[in-house]
Short mmCIF file of C-alpha atoms and ligand atoms in Angstrom, two decimals:
data_model
loop_
_atom_site.label_atom_id
_atom_site.label_comp_id
_atom_site.label_asym_id
_atom_site.label_seq_id
_atom_site.Cartn_x
_atom_site.Cartn_y
_atom_site.Cartn_z
CA MET A 81 116.28 -49.13 -65.53
CA GLY A 82 113.99 -50.84 -68.17
CA SER A 83 111.20 -53.13 -67.88
CA SER A 84 112.71 -55.69 -70.28
CA ILE A 85 115.54 -56.50 -67.74
CA ASP A 86 112.63 -56.88 -64.91
CA ILE A 87 111.29 -59.43 -67.11
CA ARG A 88 114.52 -61.38 -67.83
CA LEU A 89 115.02 -61.64 -64.03
CA GLU A 90 111.94 -62.94 -62.86
CA MET A 91 112.06 -65.78 -65.77
CA LEU A 92 115.54 -66.49 -64.58
CA THR A 93 113.46 -67.65 -61.26
CA GLY A 94 109.76 -67.76 -61.59
CA PRO A 95 108.05 -70.84 -62.07
CA ARG A 96 108.60 -70.14 -65.94
CA ALA A 97 112.08 -70.07 -65.78
CA ALA A 98 113.50 -69.22 -69.35
CA GLY A 99 116.97 -69.79 -68.81
CA GLY A 100 120.07 -67.35 -68.38
CA VAL A 101 120.12 -64.47 -70.96
CA LEU A 102 121.90 -61.64 -68.28
CA PRO A 103 125.08 -60.46 -69.37
CA SER A 104 127.89 -61.55 -67.26
CA ASN A 105 130.54 -58.92 -65.54
CA GLY A 106 132.41 -62.49 -64.62
CA LYS A 107 132.02 -61.60 -60.76
CA ALA A 108 130.16 -63.13 -58.20
CA PHE A 109 128.08 -62.30 -55.31
CA PHE A 110 126.53 -63.96 -51.73
CA ILE A 111 124.10 -62.70 -49.45
CA GLU A 112 122.99 -63.68 -45.97
CA THR A 113 119.45 -63.21 -44.80
CA PHE A 114 118.84 -62.45 -41.09
CA GLY A 115 115.24 -61.89 -39.77
CA CYS A 116 112.12 -61.86 -41.21
CA GLN A 117 110.06 -61.73 -44.45
CA MET A 118 110.55 -58.30 -45.15
CA ASN A 119 114.08 -58.95 -44.80
CA VAL A 120 113.78 -61.98 -46.95
CA HIS A 121 112.11 -59.87 -49.97
CA ASP A 122 114.51 -57.30 -49.31
CA SER A 123 117.53 -59.87 -50.07
CA GLU A 124 115.66 -60.74 -53.26
CA LYS A 125 115.45 -56.93 -54.57
CA VAL A 126 119.42 -56.60 -53.85
CA ALA A 127 120.05 -59.94 -55.83
CA GLY A 128 118.05 -58.38 -58.85
CA VAL A 129 119.83 -55.44 -58.39
CA MET A 130 123.29 -57.54 -58.53
CA LEU A 131 122.20 -59.61 -61.48
CA ALA A 132 121.25 -56.72 -63.72
CA ARG A 133 124.92 -55.61 -62.97
CA GLY A 134 126.09 -58.79 -64.16
CA TYR A 135 126.95 -60.25 -61.35
CA GLN A 136 126.24 -64.13 -60.62
CA GLN A 137 124.70 -65.45 -57.45
CA VAL A 138 126.74 -68.06 -55.62
CA ASP A 139 125.72 -70.08 -52.30
CA GLN A 140 129.10 -69.99 -50.69
CA PRO A 141 130.88 -66.75 -49.59
CA HIS A 142 134.08 -67.76 -50.20
CA ASP A 143 133.42 -67.96 -54.37
CA ALA A 144 132.08 -64.51 -54.01
CA ASP A 145 133.54 -61.03 -54.67
CA VAL A 146 130.92 -59.21 -53.08
CA VAL A 147 129.37 -60.75 -49.82
CA PHE A 148 126.41 -58.99 -48.36
CA PHE A 149 124.63 -59.60 -44.62
CA ASN A 150 121.37 -58.45 -44.82
CA THR A 151 120.73 -57.92 -40.86
CA CYS A 152 118.08 -57.78 -38.39
CA SER A 153 118.75 -56.06 -35.31
CA ILE A 154 114.82 -57.30 -33.33
CA ARG A 155 116.94 -58.53 -30.46
CA GLU A 156 120.42 -57.39 -29.45
CA LYS A 157 122.20 -60.89 -30.16
CA ALA A 158 121.24 -60.40 -33.78
CA ALA A 159 124.20 -57.43 -34.36
CA GLN A 160 126.96 -59.52 -32.31
CA LYS A 161 125.65 -62.00 -34.84
CA VAL A 162 126.82 -60.21 -37.46
CA PHE A 163 130.01 -58.62 -36.12
CA SER A 164 131.09 -62.30 -35.24
CA ARG A 165 130.43 -63.04 -38.89
CA LEU A 166 132.25 -59.98 -40.11
CA GLY A 167 135.00 -61.43 -37.94
CA LEU A 168 135.44 -64.11 -40.36
CA PHE A 169 136.44 -61.74 -43.36
CA ARG A 170 139.07 -59.72 -41.86
CA PRO A 171 141.88 -58.40 -44.46
CA GLY A 172 144.58 -61.10 -45.11
CA GLU A 173 141.46 -63.80 -44.88
CA SER A 174 139.81 -62.44 -47.71
CA PRO A 175 141.75 -59.55 -49.08
CA THR A 176 140.15 -58.99 -52.35
CA LYS A 177 136.51 -59.63 -51.35
CA ILE A 178 133.94 -56.20 -50.95
CA ILE A 179 132.01 -56.94 -47.88
CA GLY A 180 128.66 -54.92 -47.62
CA VAL A 181 126.36 -54.59 -44.67
CA LEU A 182 122.39 -54.03 -45.15
CA GLY A 183 119.15 -54.16 -43.19
CA CYS A 184 118.74 -52.87 -39.83
CA VAL A 185 121.99 -52.98 -38.08
CA ALA A 186 123.41 -51.15 -41.10
CA GLN A 187 120.57 -48.35 -40.63
CA GLN A 188 121.40 -48.37 -36.73
CA GLU A 189 125.01 -48.56 -36.33
CA GLY A 190 125.77 -46.67 -39.55
CA GLU A 191 129.51 -45.53 -39.39
CA GLU A 192 130.40 -47.47 -36.41
CA ILE A 193 130.33 -50.54 -38.37
CA PHE A 194 133.31 -49.08 -40.04
CA GLU A 195 134.99 -48.58 -37.13
CA ARG A 196 134.42 -52.01 -35.87
CA ALA A 197 135.18 -53.57 -39.36
CA PRO A 198 137.31 -51.56 -41.20
CA TRP A 199 137.34 -53.71 -43.83
CA VAL A 200 133.82 -53.33 -44.71
CA SER A 201 133.41 -51.01 -47.65
CA LEU A 202 129.62 -50.59 -47.77
CA VAL A 203 126.80 -50.06 -45.41
CA CYS A 204 123.15 -49.57 -46.65
CA GLY A 205 119.90 -49.48 -44.76
CA SER A 206 116.88 -50.88 -46.59
CA ALA A 207 115.24 -47.63 -47.32
CA SER A 208 118.52 -46.94 -49.60
CA TYR A 209 118.14 -49.96 -51.68
CA ARG A 210 117.26 -48.14 -54.85
CA LYS A 211 120.36 -46.43 -54.81
CA LEU A 212 122.69 -49.63 -54.21
CA PRO A 213 123.57 -49.34 -58.33
CA ASP A 214 124.78 -45.91 -57.59
CA LEU A 215 126.61 -47.00 -54.06
CA LEU A 216 128.04 -49.82 -55.36
CA ALA A 217 129.59 -48.05 -58.64
CA GLN A 218 131.46 -46.09 -56.01
CA VAL A 219 132.59 -49.43 -54.15
CA GLU A 220 133.69 -51.07 -57.50
CA VAL A 221 136.16 -47.90 -58.40
CA GLY A 222 137.47 -48.63 -54.86
CA ASN A 223 135.89 -46.17 -52.72
CA ARG A 224 136.09 -47.32 -48.98
CA ARG A 225 133.09 -46.37 -46.18
CA VAL A 226 130.43 -45.97 -48.91
CA MET A 227 127.25 -45.09 -46.77
CA GLY A 228 123.48 -45.19 -47.79
CA LEU A 229 121.51 -44.20 -44.46
CA ASP A 230 118.81 -41.79 -45.73
CA LEU A 231 115.35 -42.90 -44.71
CA ASP A 232 113.66 -41.95 -47.95
CA VAL A 233 110.14 -40.93 -47.33
CA ASP A 234 109.55 -40.55 -50.79
CA GLU A 235 110.13 -43.81 -51.75
CA THR A 236 107.77 -45.37 -54.25
CA PHE A 237 108.83 -48.93 -54.07
CA GLU A 238 108.73 -49.67 -58.05
CA THR A 239 110.88 -52.68 -57.62
CA GLU A 240 111.99 -52.97 -61.20
CA LEU A 241 114.56 -55.49 -60.29
CA THR A 242 113.92 -58.51 -58.00
CA ARG A 243 115.01 -61.92 -58.29
CA ARG A 244 112.52 -63.59 -56.09
CA ASP A 245 113.80 -66.82 -54.30
CA ASN A 246 110.49 -68.69 -53.84
CA PRO A 247 109.02 -69.94 -57.01
CA PHE A 248 106.08 -70.61 -55.40
CA ARG A 249 104.87 -67.73 -53.38
CA ALA A 250 105.74 -64.13 -54.38
CA TYR A 251 106.26 -61.60 -51.69
CA LEU A 252 105.03 -57.96 -52.50
CA THR A 253 105.70 -55.00 -50.00
CA ILE A 254 102.85 -52.80 -50.13
CA ILE A 255 103.90 -50.80 -47.21
CA GLU A 256 106.83 -49.98 -45.69
CA GLY A 257 107.94 -48.42 -42.53
CA CYS A 258 105.87 -48.10 -39.31
CA ASP A 259 103.87 -45.26 -37.69
CA LYS A 260 103.14 -46.95 -34.57
CA ALA A 261 105.79 -46.57 -31.39
CA CYS A 262 105.94 -49.74 -29.88
CA THR A 263 108.29 -49.17 -26.90
CA TYR A 264 110.42 -52.45 -27.01
CA CYS A 265 110.75 -52.52 -31.34
CA VAL A 266 113.56 -51.02 -33.63
CA VAL A 267 111.81 -50.93 -36.82
CA PRO A 268 110.26 -47.15 -36.48
CA PHE A 269 113.91 -46.17 -36.61
CA THR A 270 115.60 -48.61 -39.15
CA ARG A 271 112.75 -48.42 -41.47
CA GLY A 272 111.63 -45.23 -41.10
CA PRO A 273 107.87 -43.80 -41.18
CA GLU A 274 105.25 -45.69 -42.86
CA ARG A 275 105.00 -45.05 -46.66
CA SER A 276 102.05 -47.05 -48.76
CA ARG A 277 102.43 -47.89 -52.18
CA THR A 278 99.64 -47.11 -55.22
CA SER A 279 96.98 -49.55 -55.67
CA ALA A 280 97.96 -49.11 -59.37
CA SER A 281 101.65 -50.18 -59.15
CA ILE A 282 100.55 -52.98 -56.86
CA LEU A 283 98.14 -54.41 -59.13
CA GLN A 284 100.07 -53.86 -61.89
CA GLU A 285 103.03 -55.88 -60.39
CA VAL A 286 100.58 -58.53 -59.33
CA ARG A 287 99.27 -58.88 -63.11
CA GLN A 288 103.43 -59.26 -64.04
CA LEU A 289 104.01 -61.77 -61.26
CA VAL A 290 100.87 -64.14 -62.87
CA ASP A 291 102.59 -63.99 -66.28
CA PHE A 292 105.70 -65.11 -64.69
CA GLY A 293 103.94 -68.08 -62.97
CA TYR A 294 103.22 -67.04 -59.66
CA SER A 295 99.50 -68.04 -58.41
CA GLU A 296 100.07 -67.13 -54.89
CA ILE A 297 100.80 -63.91 -53.69
CA GLN A 298 101.86 -62.69 -50.07
CA LEU A 299 101.74 -58.79 -49.38
CA LEU A 300 103.82 -57.38 -46.96
CA GLY A 301 104.23 -54.79 -44.49
CA GLN A 302 105.16 -54.42 -40.58
CA THR A 303 101.43 -53.16 -40.07
CA VAL A 304 100.12 -54.82 -43.27
CA ASN A 305 96.62 -53.77 -42.80
CA SER A 306 97.55 -49.78 -41.77
CA TYR A 307 97.96 -49.71 -45.89
CA ARG A 308 96.50 -46.42 -47.14
CA ASP A 309 96.30 -45.91 -50.82
CA PRO A 310 98.09 -42.63 -51.48
CA SER A 311 96.41 -42.64 -54.96
CA PRO A 312 92.87 -40.53 -55.46
CA ARG A 313 91.60 -44.15 -55.75
CA GLY A 314 91.84 -44.28 -52.04
CA MET A 315 91.19 -47.96 -51.91
CA SER A 316 91.18 -49.74 -48.25
CA PHE A 317 93.36 -52.53 -47.41
CA ALA A 318 90.34 -54.80 -47.58
CA GLU A 319 89.43 -53.47 -50.95
CA LEU A 320 93.11 -54.24 -52.18
CA LEU A 321 92.58 -57.65 -50.99
CA VAL A 322 89.47 -58.20 -52.86
CA ALA A 323 91.20 -56.66 -56.18
CA VAL A 324 94.39 -58.43 -55.96
CA ALA A 325 92.61 -61.87 -55.41
CA GLN A 326 90.43 -61.08 -58.64
CA VAL A 327 93.44 -60.60 -60.58
CA PRO A 328 93.11 -63.31 -63.24
CA GLY A 329 95.34 -66.15 -62.74
CA ILE A 330 95.53 -65.27 -58.68
CA ARG A 331 94.75 -68.34 -56.55
CA ARG A 332 95.89 -67.43 -53.00
CA VAL A 333 96.81 -64.17 -51.43
CA ARG A 334 98.04 -64.08 -48.37
CA PHE A 335 98.80 -60.74 -45.86
CA THR A 336 101.27 -60.12 -43.11
CA THR A 337 101.70 -58.83 -40.79
CA SER A 338 98.25 -57.24 -38.97
CA HIS A 339 98.30 -54.85 -36.45
CA PRO A 340 95.29 -55.21 -33.96
CA ARG A 341 94.78 -51.43 -34.03
CA ASP A 342 93.89 -51.71 -37.52
CA PHE A 343 92.07 -54.99 -37.93
CA HIS A 344 88.57 -54.01 -39.13
CA PRO A 345 85.67 -56.25 -39.76
CA GLU A 346 85.48 -55.66 -43.57
CA ILE A 347 88.95 -57.62 -43.62
CA VAL A 348 86.89 -60.54 -42.54
CA GLN A 349 84.21 -59.89 -44.57
CA ALA A 350 86.88 -59.73 -47.54
CA ILE A 351 88.18 -63.29 -46.44
CA GLU A 352 84.53 -64.48 -45.91
CA ALA A 353 83.50 -63.43 -49.16
CA VAL A 354 86.90 -64.48 -51.68
CA PRO A 355 87.95 -67.72 -51.39
CA GLU A 356 90.94 -66.72 -53.07
CA ILE A 357 91.99 -64.70 -50.08
CA CYS A 358 93.75 -67.32 -47.58
CA ASN A 359 91.97 -67.79 -44.53
CA HIS A 360 94.85 -67.09 -42.09
CA VAL A 361 95.58 -63.50 -40.23
CA HIS A 362 98.58 -62.98 -38.28
CA LEU A 363 97.70 -60.78 -35.52
CA PRO A 364 100.36 -60.26 -33.08
CA VAL A 365 99.02 -59.66 -29.28
CA GLN A 366 102.33 -59.50 -27.31
CA SER A 367 100.86 -59.87 -24.13
CA GLY A 368 97.87 -60.77 -22.35
CA SER A 369 98.07 -58.14 -19.94
CA THR A 370 96.44 -54.39 -20.49
CA ARG A 371 98.78 -52.76 -18.05
CA VAL A 372 102.11 -54.27 -19.98
CA LEU A 373 100.36 -53.76 -23.20
CA ALA A 374 99.97 -49.90 -22.20
CA ALA A 375 103.86 -49.85 -21.17
CA MET A 376 104.43 -51.60 -24.77
CA GLN A 377 102.28 -48.79 -26.23
CA ARG A 378 100.21 -51.23 -28.32
CA THR A 379 97.14 -48.89 -28.31
CA TYR A 380 94.57 -51.79 -27.37
CA THR A 381 93.60 -53.21 -24.40
CA ARG A 382 93.34 -57.05 -23.79
CA GLU A 383 89.58 -56.71 -24.26
CA GLN A 384 90.01 -54.92 -27.36
CA TYR A 385 92.30 -57.55 -28.65
CA LEU A 386 89.78 -60.37 -27.82
CA GLU A 387 86.98 -58.89 -29.40
CA LYS A 388 89.02 -59.03 -32.54
CA ILE A 389 89.67 -62.20 -32.01
CA ALA A 390 86.03 -63.05 -31.31
CA LEU A 391 85.26 -61.56 -34.70
CA ILE A 392 87.69 -63.63 -36.40
CA ARG A 393 86.25 -66.84 -34.96
CA ALA A 394 82.72 -65.67 -35.75
CA ALA A 395 83.60 -65.56 -39.54
CA ARG A 396 81.30 -68.20 -41.83
CA ARG A 397 85.02 -69.37 -43.20
CA PRO A 398 87.34 -70.79 -40.41
CA ILE A 399 90.11 -68.51 -40.31
CA SER A 400 93.42 -69.72 -38.97
CA ILE A 401 94.78 -67.09 -36.47
CA THR A 402 98.45 -66.93 -35.33
CA SER A 403 100.50 -64.39 -33.32
CA ASP A 404 103.34 -62.84 -31.32
CA ILE A 405 104.29 -62.85 -28.01
CA ILE A 406 107.07 -61.09 -25.84
CA VAL A 407 107.41 -62.46 -22.42
CA GLY A 408 109.46 -60.96 -19.51
CA PHE A 409 108.79 -57.02 -20.65
CA PRO A 410 110.29 -54.87 -18.15
CA GLY A 411 108.03 -54.77 -14.93
CA GLU A 412 106.20 -57.77 -16.03
CA THR A 413 104.83 -59.43 -12.72
CA ASP A 414 103.90 -63.17 -12.31
CA ALA A 415 100.41 -62.29 -12.50
CA GLU A 416 100.56 -60.70 -15.77
CA PHE A 417 102.43 -63.28 -17.50
CA GLU A 418 99.53 -65.44 -16.04
CA GLU A 419 97.37 -63.03 -18.26
CA THR A 420 98.93 -63.92 -21.11
CA LEU A 421 98.63 -67.45 -20.46
CA SER A 422 95.02 -67.13 -19.83
CA LEU A 423 94.42 -65.32 -23.33
CA LEU A 424 95.76 -68.09 -25.17
CA ASP A 425 92.96 -70.40 -23.75
CA VAL A 426 90.66 -67.68 -24.83
CA ALA A 427 92.49 -67.23 -28.59
CA GLN A 428 93.17 -70.28 -29.35
CA TYR A 429 96.18 -69.66 -31.80
CA ASP A 430 96.76 -71.93 -34.59
CA GLY A 431 100.66 -71.09 -34.31
CA GLY A 432 102.86 -68.31 -33.53
CA PHE A 433 106.23 -67.04 -32.35
CA SER A 434 107.33 -66.12 -28.95
CA PHE A 435 110.26 -64.29 -27.87
CA LYS A 436 112.14 -63.47 -24.38
CA PHE A 437 112.32 -59.80 -24.26
CA SER A 438 115.62 -58.06 -25.04
CA LEU A 439 116.59 -54.70 -24.81
CA PRO A 440 117.36 -53.37 -28.35
CA ILE A 441 119.52 -50.67 -29.30
CA TYR A 442 117.80 -47.22 -29.77
CA THR A 443 114.22 -47.69 -28.67
CA PRO A 444 112.09 -46.11 -25.89
CA ALA A 445 112.77 -49.66 -23.85
CA ARG A 446 116.37 -48.62 -23.56
CA GLN A 447 114.95 -46.27 -20.79
CA MET A 448 113.55 -49.17 -19.17
CA GLU A 449 114.93 -51.33 -16.76
CA ASP A 450 115.09 -55.06 -17.91
CA SER A 451 113.66 -56.07 -14.87
CA VAL A 452 113.02 -59.87 -15.38
CA SER A 453 115.81 -61.96 -14.70
CA GLU A 454 117.19 -64.11 -17.83
CA GLU A 455 116.14 -67.37 -15.79
CA GLU A 456 112.93 -66.13 -15.15
CA LYS A 457 112.31 -65.10 -18.77
CA GLY A 458 113.22 -68.53 -20.01
CA ARG A 459 111.05 -70.30 -17.54
CA ARG A 460 108.24 -68.40 -18.82
CA LEU A 461 109.10 -68.96 -22.33
CA ALA A 462 109.18 -72.41 -21.77
CA VAL A 463 105.65 -72.31 -20.06
CA LEU A 464 104.13 -70.29 -22.87
CA GLN A 465 105.67 -72.29 -25.30
CA GLU A 466 104.19 -75.98 -23.93
CA LYS A 467 100.96 -74.20 -23.38
CA GLN A 468 100.67 -73.24 -27.11
CA ARG A 469 102.04 -76.63 -28.28
CA SER A 470 99.24 -78.54 -26.61
CA ILE A 471 96.35 -75.79 -27.81
CA GLN A 472 98.02 -76.40 -31.57
CA LEU A 473 98.00 -79.90 -31.31
CA ALA A 474 94.32 -80.18 -30.11
CA ARG A 475 93.16 -77.79 -32.93
CA ASN A 476 95.49 -79.82 -35.53
CA GLU A 477 93.90 -82.84 -34.34
CA ALA A 478 90.44 -81.87 -34.94
CA LEU A 479 91.15 -81.57 -38.56
CA VAL A 480 92.00 -85.44 -39.01
CA GLY A 481 89.55 -86.62 -41.55
CA GLN A 482 89.12 -83.37 -43.43
CA THR A 483 90.10 -82.36 -46.85
CA PHE A 484 92.24 -79.16 -48.10
CA GLU A 485 93.79 -77.83 -50.91
CA VAL A 486 97.48 -77.45 -50.83
CA LEU A 487 100.20 -75.79 -52.85
CA VAL A 488 102.77 -78.47 -52.98
CA ASP A 489 106.00 -76.84 -52.57
CA GLY A 490 108.38 -79.56 -51.42
CA ARG A 491 109.43 -83.24 -51.48
CA SER A 492 111.35 -85.39 -49.09
CA SER A 493 112.35 -88.52 -51.38
CA ARG A 494 113.82 -90.04 -48.17
CA VAL A 495 110.27 -90.52 -46.78
CA GLU A 496 108.49 -90.52 -50.08
CA GLN A 497 106.65 -87.52 -49.23
CA TRP A 498 105.60 -84.27 -50.51
CA ALA A 499 104.79 -81.18 -48.60
CA GLY A 500 102.49 -78.29 -49.07
CA ARG A 501 100.58 -75.17 -47.26
CA THR A 502 97.05 -75.13 -46.96
CA SER A 503 95.12 -72.03 -47.31
CA CYS A 504 95.13 -71.68 -43.35
CA ASN A 505 99.10 -71.88 -43.71
CA ARG A 506 99.17 -75.03 -42.12
CA VAL A 507 102.42 -77.54 -43.05
CA LEU A 508 100.27 -80.88 -44.53
CA ASN A 509 102.81 -83.65 -45.88
CA PHE A 510 101.34 -86.09 -47.78
CA THR A 511 101.92 -89.23 -49.71
CA SER A 512 100.39 -89.49 -53.53
CA PRO A 513 100.23 -92.85 -54.62
CA SER A 514 100.68 -92.00 -58.67
CA ALA A 515 103.30 -89.28 -58.20
CA SER A 516 106.29 -90.83 -56.29
CA SER A 517 108.44 -87.80 -54.60
CA SER A 518 111.81 -89.85 -55.35
CA GLY A 519 111.96 -88.68 -59.00
CA ALA A 520 109.81 -91.20 -60.74
CA GLY A 521 106.41 -89.92 -62.02
CA ALA A 522 105.15 -86.40 -62.23
CA SER A 523 106.29 -83.92 -60.37
CA LEU A 524 103.63 -82.04 -58.10
CA LEU A 525 105.75 -79.27 -57.09
CA GLY A 526 103.73 -75.89 -57.86
CA GLN A 527 100.36 -77.44 -58.30
CA TYR A 528 97.39 -77.62 -55.87
CA VAL A 529 96.22 -80.63 -55.15
CA GLN A 530 93.36 -82.29 -52.32
CA VAL A 531 95.08 -84.12 -49.54
CA LYS A 532 92.90 -85.95 -46.91
CA VAL A 533 94.55 -85.22 -43.06
CA SER A 534 94.93 -88.63 -41.29
CA ARG A 535 97.40 -87.53 -38.52
CA ALA A 536 98.17 -84.10 -36.61
CA GLY A 537 101.15 -83.02 -34.98
CA PRO A 538 101.94 -79.79 -33.35
CA ASN A 539 103.33 -78.17 -36.04
CA SER A 540 102.48 -80.17 -39.28
CA LEU A 541 99.56 -82.57 -40.57
CA VAL A 542 99.98 -85.53 -42.42
CA GLY A 543 97.63 -86.87 -45.27
CA GLU A 544 96.98 -88.65 -48.60
CA ARG A 545 96.22 -87.39 -51.66
CA VAL A 546 92.63 -87.61 -52.93
CA THR A 547 91.51 -87.09 -56.46
N1 LIG B 180 112.65 -58.28 -27.58
C1 LIG B 180 111.84 -59.44 -27.92
N2 LIG B 180 110.70 -59.68 -28.81
C2 LIG B 180 111.16 -58.47 -29.59
N3 LIG B 180 110.29 -58.51 -30.81
C3 LIG B 180 110.29 -57.14 -31.30
N4 LIG B 180 111.00 -56.88 -30.80
C4 LIG B 180 111.30 -57.60 -29.37
C5 LIG B 180 112.37 -57.19 -28.53
N5 LIG B 180 112.92 -55.95 -28.32
C6 LIG B 180 109.06 -59.42 -31.48
C7 LIG B 180 107.87 -58.93 -31.51
C8 LIG B 180 107.64 -59.07 -32.83
C9 LIG B 180 108.23 -60.05 -33.67
C10 LIG B 180 108.42 -59.86 -34.83
O1 LIG B 180 109.95 -59.91 -32.66
O2 LIG B 180 106.89 -59.91 -31.12
O3 LIG B 180 106.03 -58.95 -33.13
FE1 LIG B 181 107.34 -52.36 -34.39
FE2 LIG B 181 105.13 -52.23 -33.05
FE3 LIG B 181 105.67 -51.33 -35.91
FE4 LIG B 181 105.15 -53.67 -35.22
S1 LIG B 181 103.96 -52.12 -34.91
S2 LIG B 181 107.07 -52.69 -36.51
S3 LIG B 181 106.02 -54.12 -33.20
S4 LIG B 181 106.72 -50.50 -33.86
#
């Protein structure tokens, strides 16, 4: 596929939208995405492939000729959810549709999906999206049970076709797969081994994204900071961050998810030195107990993790830190859970996600006994979330009176407010006397504006624009 298609696709949806110029085949597709930002971005790539084939994207599955589910299997219920969705498309109810299952559940369940839902005709894992045009061509001529499940280790991520949904923030994968072996996690099984993209091709895409009107880039990877430039240039992750930030036109560079083991002082130094690199690090700890961390095979102790936190907190520029935490890992005792709670006191996270452990399919955790009761997991989760909520509230309240630059990405006409994000990734809702969000006056969407914080909640800030 040529780059001219690429440019037109981006221009349909990027900030500098140029209107529809793609040929139409008169058919439509629908895609529903479950799971993480990596999946959201994968769906953008799939949408790009479909638009280039002449399909139009629609919001409702019943308007579509092709229906995709881009699935996530982090938690077992996720697979059940997909099968119940598939149940809605049984033959008889929608006989002419092509149904495809993509993503992690596709990779894990493979042929089993055809057995359980024979009306599905395409099953394709994320490492095979480059083959999607060929696979689709097979389905379009009537083949059933078409599969793309290779874990293609030579994949190069040249994403010529990406229909980015978010007009303000462009996702860009720099490393696929994962070489860690956390015992609870399916990712190494569904996304395969770690593969980094060359720095030259990343920088070229960043320049192209600037041309399309993006000024904020989010670099993606399951372990984004494990990035290793495969080209002779051999850029480190910190060097890559700086290089991306220095592309003319770039105002913000984000990155997620960082793995504590590969989180080095150079990353903090880069954030300190380069204002375009956002002052936010997502650094999942998973547990505050060294014994549980070892059982999870996280490759660091509580103390080693807290050293990284201390390094980030000591930075000259304040850096917000968020985390992921699992409660009720097999064998987690009350005392070990308390260690997670006490870690929150020290880490003082600015936000994050917490999960009850669930036994995923095909991981080493399958061998362990899911020993903490559902009820106890629920209790631990509630206690953890309440504690984190009060920490967040206190941290946000400390920002009242300060002024932040936000990139405006939403508005609410009901309450006459705009919404944006700070560099440290906080949501800041604000009023702007000169720009009504109900439609009158100039739109602020996509602009960077200064906002003074007047109130704080646990999950967001409220303020007023200052000029
Ligand atoms: N059970 C519960 N949470 C999990 N996560 C990953 N696998 C599991 C599991 N089996 C959580 C981790 C990870 C986040 C994306 O999902 O906290 O960081
Ligand atoms: Fe999963 Fe661990 Fe890899 Fe993260 S680092 S994707 S939790 S195996």
